[in-house]
């Protein structure tokens, strides 16, 4: 009769509960205590409807019972005016209740398919779930707000000591990201939110995802963090600009924007995004796809904003003066590509990575375009007004200095001109090996050729062929000097240098020939002629010589040879040519009996005089024209 | 876009072929060019006719804009642009020496500059597509709430309603969103800890990637600026190429205008001055017709304040409004009728979501492709004009 005994016990237990419990709830609690005490006092058996044997009704009753208690607990929190998460005991209790609710619903859902009455009970449970989730969502939102306000804490070793010296980057809602000087050092780690808050957020997210409310959770999370990032970017000085804005901007303003962008891009890719990734991973720990998706939503807008600017710069006009700043952007993108790759490594962010690569390549295109524009500028430079005195043409100076400066970024330019499709990392191969066969070398050689052609065309505007040669000499010399003096030398190669040095020498020879051959010819003696004829011809010749020499000196002293060494070389070679010939001529002149007496009358110049006059050559009008520039 | 008879001399557009003056050696080239130009006109016309007919009811009398401005139609439109662009590019390439001579050189570089203005529209449209995606996400929440194997309870409806309210606020036209302060109906708790206006911003949750001063309307006007049918002497001087330039300019303008009409973007004004297209150009009629139909659509009472004329946006509006009304009117427990109604609405919404899910990503990719092609074409064009220019 154990069963009967049990029945008696159950009846007693029920009676006690009913008498002592002043209301249904208390009675319930008492029954709960009984059932915890002894497995025989199971809730089903103790319930009022315990007499009936219908399993489903009993099941439903049991469910209702559990739900009643959960309802009480949860509704209390849901209705509360103050945030639940202000008190960790409250939040724990609340979460426990929610966990139980979710588990209950899950368990009973299986039965609900078969039984409509259980289904009806579940409706109430689902309702409760929804209320709880709404509340959790609100708490989540307010925690995110609260967390954002209490600044990103710097978690690195140097936090305390560097407090005074640190320069602060303003980032986020009242928050600041301390960074060590100089801004070039991006090797710091920040926590986007205080640790405690992150944990709370995670607890909440866990339940929301478990209850099927993951989308809402992700949405709230992403909205806040996205806004934070956008504000950070704005505080870093990075503006939202359209392509047209960028194109219309005066170059100086654009240079400033580029500077700000470089800093902004570095901070964002190296510090802010990794920090967001860590945050995402912690808040959505265990739900990798929610984490990945949220992260993409958070970063998408800022990334696109940054890339749009770089794109706008790449698409802009190709004025050669812009090369250096565009190179800066190119190099920044190149150096950040590994960051793009590591931080956007999941499937949802793949497109951002690809965008970055596309835009980096466009920057390369832009740089190639600039060189093309430079080529056009050179080729189109008109050959109308000759430089007075055959001196250095401004275009020579401009191009050579430009190329010298450009070649300081040789490595980047090599990349640009190799047009390789491989992403990211710059080649570490020794550049000396590439030498004169790389695409960059070819490009440089081509520009030099264009410059030479243009100069040749310009030289033809001089009527005097000697001046032609002087002009070519000057410019050629300058070019060779500048090439030897920079990376251009190794790019163009020794052969090129040798060849062009020889060209300059050739012009020297040509100059000499066209200027001085005639005059020299006057100093030649015709020995076959009779002495009396010789005497007169010598007199004439000397007269002609004096005249020609005078003329040459007059005009050629206004000519310019800027390079001191070249100038000396020229004078020396002229002297070498002229002086001995003159000396011997004069010597013979003086020995001619008819002339000898009045020699002084005819001989205008002594050898020293000749030398002196020659020394005055190539000074340019108005004295010295300055040395090399 | 009004189309009129071309008021020019007989040697105008009506006679592209005959406009060549027999200037000696150029004659053979002119014939080849003639063919290309004519083919180009025909292809553009064909494509626009196709756009027209694919979006109207089979019966000619009924002006059914069934598919006009749907995601699929817009994708088709972008394809049309890409094809026209390619052909134009090929023609320029085949006759690049002619491109260097005035007045064609100016016209072509003018086209390139104009196409750069379209880039900003592409970027704005990309933002707009993202915004539609956010709405799609809210719809998905509605679907998850109500599209169940289980019965529909209060909780599910509350959840759906919350998402629907967020959606309605999110779809507010930009101009209104700053003044309206919508309060969400809470049917639980009075948990009003400080809620400031910033939270309203989260319903909008997306900001444009351009500055506040950027305006789609202004951009369109800039694109439309100086687009005009070439004069007879220009046609002759350019051996007919001026007409091709005018054509591609018009296509560019129409496509960007249609994009702005369809997709939400900042300051979406559609009152742009379109050029007069000579009626004898074969694409004039279909393009004009599409222009009129879209303009009409924008003036309809129920679409006047829409944030975008995309058909799917309209569907979102309609379905979500219907669902909201239904959700508001529902009493618990649900009657079988109501339940059936709900399931029907859910079905509709599900269809819209599906269309968006399948269409938005490809659409965005295509917009991006248009962007890239415009840039590439311009770069190549400028390169070729620059390079060959110096050999004077």
mmCIF file with all atom_site columns, N, CA, C and O in Angstrom, chain A residues 34-77:
data_model
loop_
_atom_site.group_PDB
_atom_site.id
_atom_site.type_symbol
_atom_site.label_atom_id
_atom_site.label_alt_id
_atom_site.label_comp_id
_atom_site.label_asym_id
_atom_site.label_entity_id
_atom_site.label_seq_id
_atom_site.pdbx_PDB_ins_code
_atom_site.Cartn_x
_atom_site.Cartn_y
_atom_site.Cartn_z
_atom_site.occupancy
_atom_site.B_iso_or_equiv
_atom_site.pdbx_formal_charge
_atom_site.auth_seq_id
_atom_site.auth_comp_id
_atom_site.auth_asym_id
_atom_site.auth_atom_id
_atom_site.pdbx_PDB_model_num
ATOM 1   N N  . UNK A 1 34 ? 8.867  21.594 -1.094  1.00 0.00 ? 34 UNK A N  1
ATOM 2   C CA . UNK A 1 34 ? 8.602  20.173 -0.863  1.00 0.00 ? 34 UNK A CA 1
ATOM 3   C C  . UNK A 1 34 ? 9.210  19.345 -1.987  1.00 0.00 ? 34 UNK A C  1
ATOM 4   O O  . UNK A 1 34 ? 9.875  18.332 -1.744  1.00 0.00 ? 34 UNK A O  1
ATOM 5   N N  . UNK A 1 35 ? 8.967  19.814 -3.220  1.00 0.00 ? 35 UNK A N  1
ATOM 6   C CA . UNK A 1 35 ? 9.435  18.986 -4.336  1.00 0.00 ? 35 UNK A CA 1
ATOM 7   C C  . UNK A 1 35 ? 10.942 18.961 -4.410  1.00 0.00 ? 35 UNK A C  1
ATOM 8   O O  . UNK A 1 35 ? 11.541 17.968 -4.806  1.00 0.00 ? 35 UNK A O  1
ATOM 9   N N  . UNK A 1 36 ? 11.558 20.056 -3.968  1.00 0.00 ? 36 UNK A N  1
ATOM 10  C CA . UNK A 1 36 ? 13.018 20.051 -3.929  1.00 0.00 ? 36 UNK A CA 1
ATOM 11  C C  . UNK A 1 36 ? 13.531 19.096 -2.859  1.00 0.00 ? 36 UNK A C  1
ATOM 12  O O  . UNK A 1 36 ? 14.626 18.550 -2.960  1.00 0.00 ? 36 UNK A O  1
ATOM 13  N N  . UNK A 1 37 ? 12.728 18.967 -1.853  1.00 0.00 ? 37 UNK A N  1
ATOM 14  C CA . UNK A 1 37 ? 13.138 18.169 -0.708  1.00 0.00 ? 37 UNK A CA 1
ATOM 15  C C  . UNK A 1 37 ? 13.125 16.676 -1.031  1.00 0.00 ? 37 UNK A C  1
ATOM 16  O O  . UNK A 1 37 ? 14.043 15.932 -0.653  1.00 0.00 ? 37 UNK A O  1
ATOM 17  N N  . UNK A 1 38 ? 12.094 16.310 -1.748  1.00 0.00 ? 38 UNK A N  1
ATOM 18  C CA . UNK A 1 38 ? 11.974 14.875 -1.999  1.00 0.00 ? 38 UNK A CA 1
ATOM 19  C C  . UNK A 1 38 ? 11.410 14.638 -3.389  1.00 0.00 ? 38 UNK A C  1
ATOM 20  O O  . UNK A 1 38 ? 10.370 15.184 -3.738  1.00 0.00 ? 38 UNK A O  1
ATOM 21  N N  . UNK A 1 39 ? 12.132 13.800 -4.116  1.00 0.00 ? 39 UNK A N  1
ATOM 22  C CA . UNK A 1 39 ? 11.731 13.553 -5.496  1.00 0.00 ? 39 UNK A CA 1
ATOM 23  C C  . UNK A 1 39 ? 10.308 13.032 -5.630  1.00 0.00 ? 39 UNK A C  1
ATOM 24  O O  . UNK A 1 39 ? 9.651  13.242 -6.642  1.00 0.00 ? 39 UNK A O  1
ATOM 25  N N  . UNK A 1 40 ? 9.815  12.388 -4.602  1.00 0.00 ? 40 UNK A N  1
ATOM 26  C CA . UNK A 1 40 ? 8.454  11.861 -4.709  1.00 0.00 ? 40 UNK A CA 1
ATOM 27  C C  . UNK A 1 40 ? 7.443  13.000 -4.744  1.00 0.00 ? 40 UNK A C  1
ATOM 28  O O  . UNK A 1 40 ? 6.361  12.875 -5.293  1.00 0.00 ? 40 UNK A O  1
ATOM 29  N N  . UNK A 1 41 ? 7.869  14.127 -4.137  1.00 0.00 ? 41 UNK A N  1
ATOM 30  C CA . UNK A 1 41 ? 6.944  15.263 -4.133  1.00 0.00 ? 41 UNK A CA 1
ATOM 31  C C  . UNK A 1 41 ? 7.157  16.085 -5.413  1.00 0.00 ? 41 UNK A C  1
ATOM 32  O O  . UNK A 1 41 ? 7.472  17.252 -5.360  1.00 0.00 ? 41 UNK A O  1
ATOM 33  N N  . UNK A 1 42 ? 7.002  15.419 -6.530  1.00 0.00 ? 42 UNK A N  1
ATOM 34  C CA . UNK A 1 42 ? 7.222  16.161 -7.759  1.00 0.00 ? 42 UNK A CA 1
ATOM 35  C C  . UNK A 1 42 ? 6.094  17.149 -7.979  1.00 0.00 ? 42 UNK A C  1
ATOM 36  O O  . UNK A 1 42 ? 4.996  16.986 -7.459  1.00 0.00 ? 42 UNK A O  1
ATOM 37  N N  . UNK A 1 43 ? 6.411  18.159 -8.719  1.00 0.00 ? 43 UNK A N  1
ATOM 38  C CA . UNK A 1 43 ? 5.458  19.236 -8.921  1.00 0.00 ? 43 UNK A CA 1
ATOM 39  C C  . UNK A 1 43 ? 4.155  18.718 -9.512  1.00 0.00 ? 43 UNK A C  1
ATOM 40  O O  . UNK A 1 43 ? 3.082  19.138 -9.112  1.00 0.00 ? 43 UNK A O  1
ATOM 41  N N  . UNK A 1 44 ? 4.297  17.793 -10.429 1.00 0.00 ? 44 UNK A N  1
ATOM 42  C CA . UNK A 1 44 ? 3.081  17.296 -11.063 1.00 0.00 ? 44 UNK A CA 1
ATOM 43  C C  . UNK A 1 44 ? 2.187  16.636 -10.025 1.00 0.00 ? 44 UNK A C  1
ATOM 44  O O  . UNK A 1 44 ? 0.982  16.839 -9.998  1.00 0.00 ? 44 UNK A O  1
ATOM 45  N N  . UNK A 1 45 ? 2.817  15.849 -9.200  1.00 0.00 ? 45 UNK A N  1
ATOM 46  C CA . UNK A 1 45 ? 1.991  15.116 -8.229  1.00 0.00 ? 45 UNK A CA 1
ATOM 47  C C  . UNK A 1 45 ? 1.350  16.057 -7.235  1.00 0.00 ? 45 UNK A C  1
ATOM 48  O O  . UNK A 1 45 ? 0.266  15.793 -6.729  1.00 0.00 ? 45 UNK A O  1
ATOM 49  N N  . UNK A 1 46 ? 2.055  17.127 -6.904  1.00 0.00 ? 46 UNK A N  1
ATOM 50  C CA . UNK A 1 46 ? 1.538  18.018 -5.874  1.00 0.00 ? 46 UNK A CA 1
ATOM 51  C C  . UNK A 1 46 ? 0.510  19.003 -6.405  1.00 0.00 ? 46 UNK A C  1
ATOM 52  O O  . UNK A 1 46 ? -0.209 19.623 -5.648  1.00 0.00 ? 46 UNK A O  1
ATOM 53  N N  . UNK A 1 47 ? 0.463  19.124 -7.666  1.00 0.00 ? 47 UNK A N  1
ATOM 54  C CA . UNK A 1 47 ? -0.432 20.165 -8.197  1.00 0.00 ? 47 UNK A CA 1
ATOM 55  C C  . UNK A 1 47 ? -1.883 19.808 -7.956  1.00 0.00 ? 47 UNK A C  1
ATOM 56  O O  . UNK A 1 47 ? -2.233 18.652 -7.798  1.00 0.00 ? 47 UNK A O  1
ATOM 57  N N  . UNK A 1 48 ? -2.669 20.844 -7.926  1.00 0.00 ? 48 UNK A N  1
ATOM 58  C CA . UNK A 1 48 ? -4.070 20.725 -7.584  1.00 0.00 ? 48 UNK A CA 1
ATOM 59  C C  . UNK A 1 48 ? -4.774 19.708 -8.464  1.00 0.00 ? 48 UNK A C  1
ATOM 60  O O  . UNK A 1 48 ? -5.618 18.961 -8.040  1.00 0.00 ? 48 UNK A O  1
ATOM 61  N N  . UNK A 1 49 ? -4.411 19.760 -9.705  1.00 0.00 ? 49 UNK A N  1
ATOM 62  C CA . UNK A 1 49 ? -5.079 18.851 -10.635 1.00 0.00 ? 49 UNK A CA 1
ATOM 63  C C  . UNK A 1 49 ? -4.444 17.468 -10.638 1.00 0.00 ? 49 UNK A C  1
ATOM 64  O O  . UNK A 1 49 ? -4.617 16.717 -11.574 1.00 0.00 ? 49 UNK A O  1
ATOM 65  N N  . UNK A 1 50 ? -3.678 17.192 -9.579  1.00 0.00 ? 50 UNK A N  1
ATOM 66  C CA . UNK A 1 50 ? -2.879 15.958 -9.550  1.00 0.00 ? 50 UNK A CA 1
ATOM 67  C C  . UNK A 1 50 ? -3.675 14.665 -9.723  1.00 0.00 ? 50 UNK A C  1
ATOM 68  O O  . UNK A 1 50 ? -3.129 13.647 -10.078 1.00 0.00 ? 50 UNK A O  1
ATOM 69  N N  . UNK A 1 51 ? -4.942 14.684 -9.485  1.00 0.00 ? 51 UNK A N  1
ATOM 70  C CA . UNK A 1 51 ? -5.700 13.431 -9.570  1.00 0.00 ? 51 UNK A CA 1
ATOM 71  C C  . UNK A 1 51 ? -5.822 12.905 -10.985 1.00 0.00 ? 51 UNK A C  1
ATOM 72  O O  . UNK A 1 51 ? -5.820 11.708 -11.236 1.00 0.00 ? 51 UNK A O  1
ATOM 73  N N  . UNK A 1 52 ? -5.867 13.804 -11.923 1.00 0.00 ? 52 UNK A N  1
ATOM 74  C CA . UNK A 1 52 ? -6.086 13.340 -13.298 1.00 0.00 ? 52 UNK A CA 1
ATOM 75  C C  . UNK A 1 52 ? -4.843 12.684 -13.854 1.00 0.00 ? 52 UNK A C  1
ATOM 76  O O  . UNK A 1 52 ? -3.722 13.100 -13.581 1.00 0.00 ? 52 UNK A O  1
ATOM 77  N N  . UNK A 1 53 ? -5.056 11.696 -14.695 1.00 0.00 ? 53 UNK A N  1
ATOM 78  C CA . UNK A 1 53 ? -3.916 10.953 -15.223 1.00 0.00 ? 53 UNK A CA 1
ATOM 79  C C  . UNK A 1 53 ? -3.469 11.433 -16.595 1.00 0.00 ? 53 UNK A C  1
ATOM 80  O O  . UNK A 1 53 ? -2.514 10.937 -17.146 1.00 0.00 ? 53 UNK A O  1
ATOM 81  N N  . UNK A 1 54 ? -4.183 12.391 -17.130 1.00 0.00 ? 54 UNK A N  1
ATOM 82  C CA . UNK A 1 54 ? -3.854 12.819 -18.497 1.00 0.00 ? 54 UNK A CA 1
ATOM 83  C C  . UNK A 1 54 ? -2.452 13.435 -18.529 1.00 0.00 ? 54 UNK A C  1
ATOM 84  O O  . UNK A 1 54 ? -2.202 14.463 -17.920 1.00 0.00 ? 54 UNK A O  1
ATOM 85  N N  . UNK A 1 55 ? -1.538 12.790 -19.217 1.00 0.00 ? 55 UNK A N  1
ATOM 86  C CA . UNK A 1 55 ? -0.145 13.271 -19.209 1.00 0.00 ? 55 UNK A CA 1
ATOM 87  C C  . UNK A 1 55 ? 0.009  14.668 -19.797 1.00 0.00 ? 55 UNK A C  1
ATOM 88  O O  . UNK A 1 55 ? 0.750  15.472 -19.294 1.00 0.00 ? 55 UNK A O  1
ATOM 89  N N  . UNK A 1 56 ? -0.720 14.915 -20.860 1.00 0.00 ? 56 UNK A N  1
ATOM 90  C CA . UNK A 1 56 ? -0.512 16.217 -21.483 1.00 0.00 ? 56 UNK A CA 1
ATOM 91  C C  . UNK A 1 56 ? -1.050 17.339 -20.600 1.00 0.00 ? 56 UNK A C  1
ATOM 92  O O  . UNK A 1 56 ? -0.435 18.389 -20.482 1.00 0.00 ? 56 UNK A O  1
ATOM 93  N N  . UNK A 1 57 ? -2.173 17.103 -19.974 1.00 0.00 ? 57 UNK A N  1
ATOM 94  C CA . UNK A 1 57 ? -2.691 18.146 -19.109 1.00 0.00 ? 57 UNK A CA 1
ATOM 95  C C  . UNK A 1 57 ? -1.756 18.378 -17.949 1.00 0.00 ? 57 UNK A C  1
ATOM 96  O O  . UNK A 1 57 ? -1.531 19.502 -17.525 1.00 0.00 ? 57 UNK A O  1
ATOM 97  N N  . UNK A 1 58 ? -1.193 17.233 -17.469 1.00 0.00 ? 58 UNK A N  1
ATOM 98  C CA . UNK A 1 58 ? -0.243 17.376 -16.384 1.00 0.00 ? 58 UNK A CA 1
ATOM 99  C C  . UNK A 1 58 ? 0.986  18.133 -16.874 1.00 0.00 ? 58 UNK A C  1
ATOM 100 O O  . UNK A 1 58 ? 1.524  18.988 -16.187 1.00 0.00 ? 58 UNK A O  1
ATOM 101 N N  . UNK A 1 59 ? 1.385  17.790 -18.094 1.00 0.00 ? 59 UNK A N  1
ATOM 102 C CA . UNK A 1 59 ? 2.566  18.460 -18.650 1.00 0.00 ? 59 UNK A CA 1
ATOM 103 C C  . UNK A 1 59 ? 2.302  19.959 -18.764 1.00 0.00 ? 59 UNK A C  1
ATOM 104 O O  . UNK A 1 59 ? 3.116  20.788 -18.349 1.00 0.00 ? 59 UNK A O  1
ATOM 105 N N  . UNK A 1 60 ? 1.155  20.252 -19.296 1.00 0.00 ? 60 UNK A N  1
ATOM 106 C CA . UNK A 1 60 ? 0.816  21.665 -19.478 1.00 0.00 ? 60 UNK A CA 1
ATOM 107 C C  . UNK A 1 60 ? 0.784  22.365 -18.139 1.00 0.00 ? 60 UNK A C  1
ATOM 108 O O  . UNK A 1 60 ? 1.261  23.485 -17.992 1.00 0.00 ? 60 UNK A O  1
ATOM 109 N N  . UNK A 1 61 ? 0.224  21.673 -17.167 1.00 0.00 ? 61 UNK A N  1
ATOM 110 C CA . UNK A 1 61 ? 0.152  22.274 -15.844 1.00 0.00 ? 61 UNK A CA 1
ATOM 111 C C  . UNK A 1 61 ? 1.539  22.543 -15.303 1.00 0.00 ? 61 UNK A C  1
ATOM 112 O O  . UNK A 1 61 ? 1.805  23.601 -14.714 1.00 0.00 ? 61 UNK A O  1
ATOM 113 N N  . UNK A 1 62 ? 2.412  21.564 -15.523 1.00 0.00 ? 62 UNK A N  1
ATOM 114 C CA . UNK A 1 62 ? 3.779  21.728 -15.026 1.00 0.00 ? 62 UNK A CA 1
ATOM 115 C C  . UNK A 1 62 ? 4.432  22.929 -15.694 1.00 0.00 ? 62 UNK A C  1
ATOM 116 O O  . UNK A 1 62 ? 5.095  23.755 -15.040 1.00 0.00 ? 62 UNK A O  1
ATOM 117 N N  . UNK A 1 63 ? 4.222  23.002 -16.995 1.00 0.00 ? 63 UNK A N  1
ATOM 118 C CA . UNK A 1 63 ? 4.807  24.122 -17.740 1.00 0.00 ? 63 UNK A CA 1
ATOM 119 C C  . UNK A 1 63 ? 4.271  25.429 -17.191 1.00 0.00 ? 63 UNK A C  1
ATOM 120 O O  . UNK A 1 63 ? 5.013  26.365 -16.917 1.00 0.00 ? 63 UNK A O  1
ATOM 121 N N  . UNK A 1 64 ? 2.974  25.459 -17.031 1.00 0.00 ? 64 UNK A N  1
ATOM 122 C CA . UNK A 1 64 ? 2.363  26.696 -16.540 1.00 0.00 ? 64 UNK A CA 1
ATOM 123 C C  . UNK A 1 64 ? 2.942  27.098 -15.202 1.00 0.00 ? 64 UNK A C  1
ATOM 124 O O  . UNK A 1 64 ? 3.162  28.269 -14.923 1.00 0.00 ? 64 UNK A O  1
ATOM 125 N N  . UNK A 1 65 ? 3.175  26.091 -14.434 1.00 0.00 ? 65 UNK A N  1
ATOM 126 C CA . UNK A 1 65 ? 3.718  26.359 -13.109 1.00 0.00 ? 65 UNK A CA 1
ATOM 127 C C  . UNK A 1 65 ? 5.096  27.016 -13.179 1.00 0.00 ? 65 UNK A C  1
ATOM 128 O O  . UNK A 1 65 ? 5.359  28.031 -12.535 1.00 0.00 ? 65 UNK A O  1
ATOM 129 N N  . UNK A 1 66 ? 5.959  26.367 -13.972 1.00 0.00 ? 66 UNK A N  1
ATOM 130 C CA . UNK A 1 66 ? 7.304  26.952 -14.086 1.00 0.00 ? 66 UNK A CA 1
ATOM 131 C C  . UNK A 1 66 ? 7.207  28.364 -14.621 1.00 0.00 ? 66 UNK A C  1
ATOM 132 O O  . UNK A 1 66 ? 7.881  29.276 -14.152 1.00 0.00 ? 66 UNK A O  1
ATOM 133 N N  . UNK A 1 67 ? 6.351  28.512 -15.594 1.00 0.00 ? 67 UNK A N  1
ATOM 134 C CA . UNK A 1 67 ? 6.254  29.805 -16.241 1.00 0.00 ? 67 UNK A CA 1
ATOM 135 C C  . UNK A 1 67 ? 5.756  30.875 -15.265 1.00 0.00 ? 67 UNK A C  1
ATOM 136 O O  . UNK A 1 67 ? 6.221  32.012 -15.289 1.00 0.00 ? 67 UNK A O  1
ATOM 137 N N  . UNK A 1 68 ? 4.832  30.475 -14.431 1.00 0.00 ? 68 UNK A N  1
ATOM 138 C CA . UNK A 1 68 ? 4.285  31.454 -13.487 1.00 0.00 ? 68 UNK A CA 1
ATOM 139 C C  . UNK A 1 68 ? 5.412  32.077 -12.682 1.00 0.00 ? 68 UNK A C  1
ATOM 140 O O  . UNK A 1 68 ? 5.480  33.298 -12.500 1.00 0.00 ? 68 UNK A O  1
ATOM 141 N N  . UNK A 1 69 ? 6.279  31.215 -12.190 1.00 0.00 ? 69 UNK A N  1
ATOM 142 C CA . UNK A 1 69 ? 7.340  31.737 -11.333 1.00 0.00 ? 69 UNK A CA 1
ATOM 143 C C  . UNK A 1 69 ? 8.316  32.585 -12.146 1.00 0.00 ? 69 UNK A C  1
ATOM 144 O O  . UNK A 1 69 ? 8.746  33.656 -11.717 1.00 0.00 ? 69 UNK A O  1
ATOM 145 N N  . UNK A 1 70 ? 8.645  32.101 -13.342 1.00 0.00 ? 70 UNK A N  1
ATOM 146 C CA . UNK A 1 70 ? 9.555  32.876 -14.181 1.00 0.00 ? 70 UNK A CA 1
ATOM 147 C C  . UNK A 1 70 ? 8.921  34.223 -14.526 1.00 0.00 ? 70 UNK A C  1
ATOM 148 O O  . UNK A 1 70 ? 9.586  35.265 -14.544 1.00 0.00 ? 70 UNK A O  1
ATOM 149 N N  . UNK A 1 71 ? 7.654  34.165 -14.819 1.00 0.00 ? 71 UNK A N  1
ATOM 150 C CA . UNK A 1 71 ? 6.936  35.387 -15.167 1.00 0.00 ? 71 UNK A CA 1
ATOM 151 C C  . UNK A 1 71 ? 7.078  36.424 -14.063 1.00 0.00 ? 71 UNK A C  1
ATOM 152 O O  . UNK A 1 71 ? 7.398  37.582 -14.297 1.00 0.00 ? 71 UNK A O  1
ATOM 153 N N  . UNK A 1 72 ? 6.858  35.959 -12.841 1.00 0.00 ? 72 UNK A N  1
ATOM 154 C CA . UNK A 1 72 ? 6.964  36.884 -11.720 1.00 0.00 ? 72 UNK A CA 1
ATOM 155 C C  . UNK A 1 72 ? 8.320  37.544 -11.699 1.00 0.00 ? 72 UNK A C  1
ATOM 156 O O  . UNK A 1 72 ? 8.447  38.762 -11.617 1.00 0.00 ? 72 UNK A O  1
ATOM 157 N N  . UNK A 1 73 ? 9.326  36.686 -11.778 1.00 0.00 ? 73 UNK A N  1
ATOM 158 C CA . UNK A 1 73 ? 10.683 37.222 -11.662 1.00 0.00 ? 73 UNK A CA 1
ATOM 159 C C  . UNK A 1 73 ? 10.984 38.203 -12.785 1.00 0.00 ? 73 UNK A C  1
ATOM 160 O O  . UNK A 1 73 ? 11.445 39.321 -12.565 1.00 0.00 ? 73 UNK A O  1
ATOM 161 N N  . UNK A 1 74 ? 10.703 37.722 -13.990 1.00 0.00 ? 74 UNK A N  1
ATOM 162 C CA . UNK A 1 74 ? 11.107 38.521 -15.141 1.00 0.00 ? 74 UNK A CA 1
ATOM 163 C C  . UNK A 1 74 ? 10.282 39.809 -15.256 1.00 0.00 ? 74 UNK A C  1
ATOM 164 O O  . UNK A 1 74 ? 10.835 40.884 -15.494 1.00 0.00 ? 74 UNK A O  1
ATOM 165 N N  . UNK A 1 75 ? 9.003  39.691 -15.052 1.00 0.00 ? 75 UNK A N  1
ATOM 166 C CA . UNK A 1 75 ? 8.160  40.886 -15.196 1.00 0.00 ? 75 UNK A CA 1
ATOM 167 C C  . UNK A 1 75 ? 8.565  41.964 -14.214 1.00 0.00 ? 75 UNK A C  1
ATOM 168 O O  . UNK A 1 75 ? 8.484  43.155 -14.523 1.00 0.00 ? 75 UNK A O  1
ATOM 169 N N  . UNK A 1 76 ? 8.991  41.522 -13.060 1.00 0.00 ? 76 UNK A N  1
ATOM 170 C CA . UNK A 1 76 ? 9.442  42.497 -12.068 1.00 0.00 ? 76 UNK A CA 1
ATOM 171 C C  . UNK A 1 76 ? 10.579 43.343 -12.639 1.00 0.00 ? 76 UNK A C  1
ATOM 172 O O  . UNK A 1 76 ? 10.587 44.575 -12.533 1.00 0.00 ? 76 UNK A O  1
ATOM 173 N N  . UNK A 1 77 ? 11.522 42.660 -13.283 1.00 0.00 ? 77 UNK A N  1
ATOM 174 C CA . UNK A 1 77 ? 12.665 43.391 -13.840 1.00 0.00 ? 77 UNK A CA 1
ATOM 175 C C  . UNK A 1 77 ? 12.268 44.233 -15.034 1.00 0.00 ? 77 UNK A C  1
ATOM 176 O O  . UNK A 1 77 ? 12.709 45.366 -15.188 1.00 0.00 ? 77 UNK A O  1
#
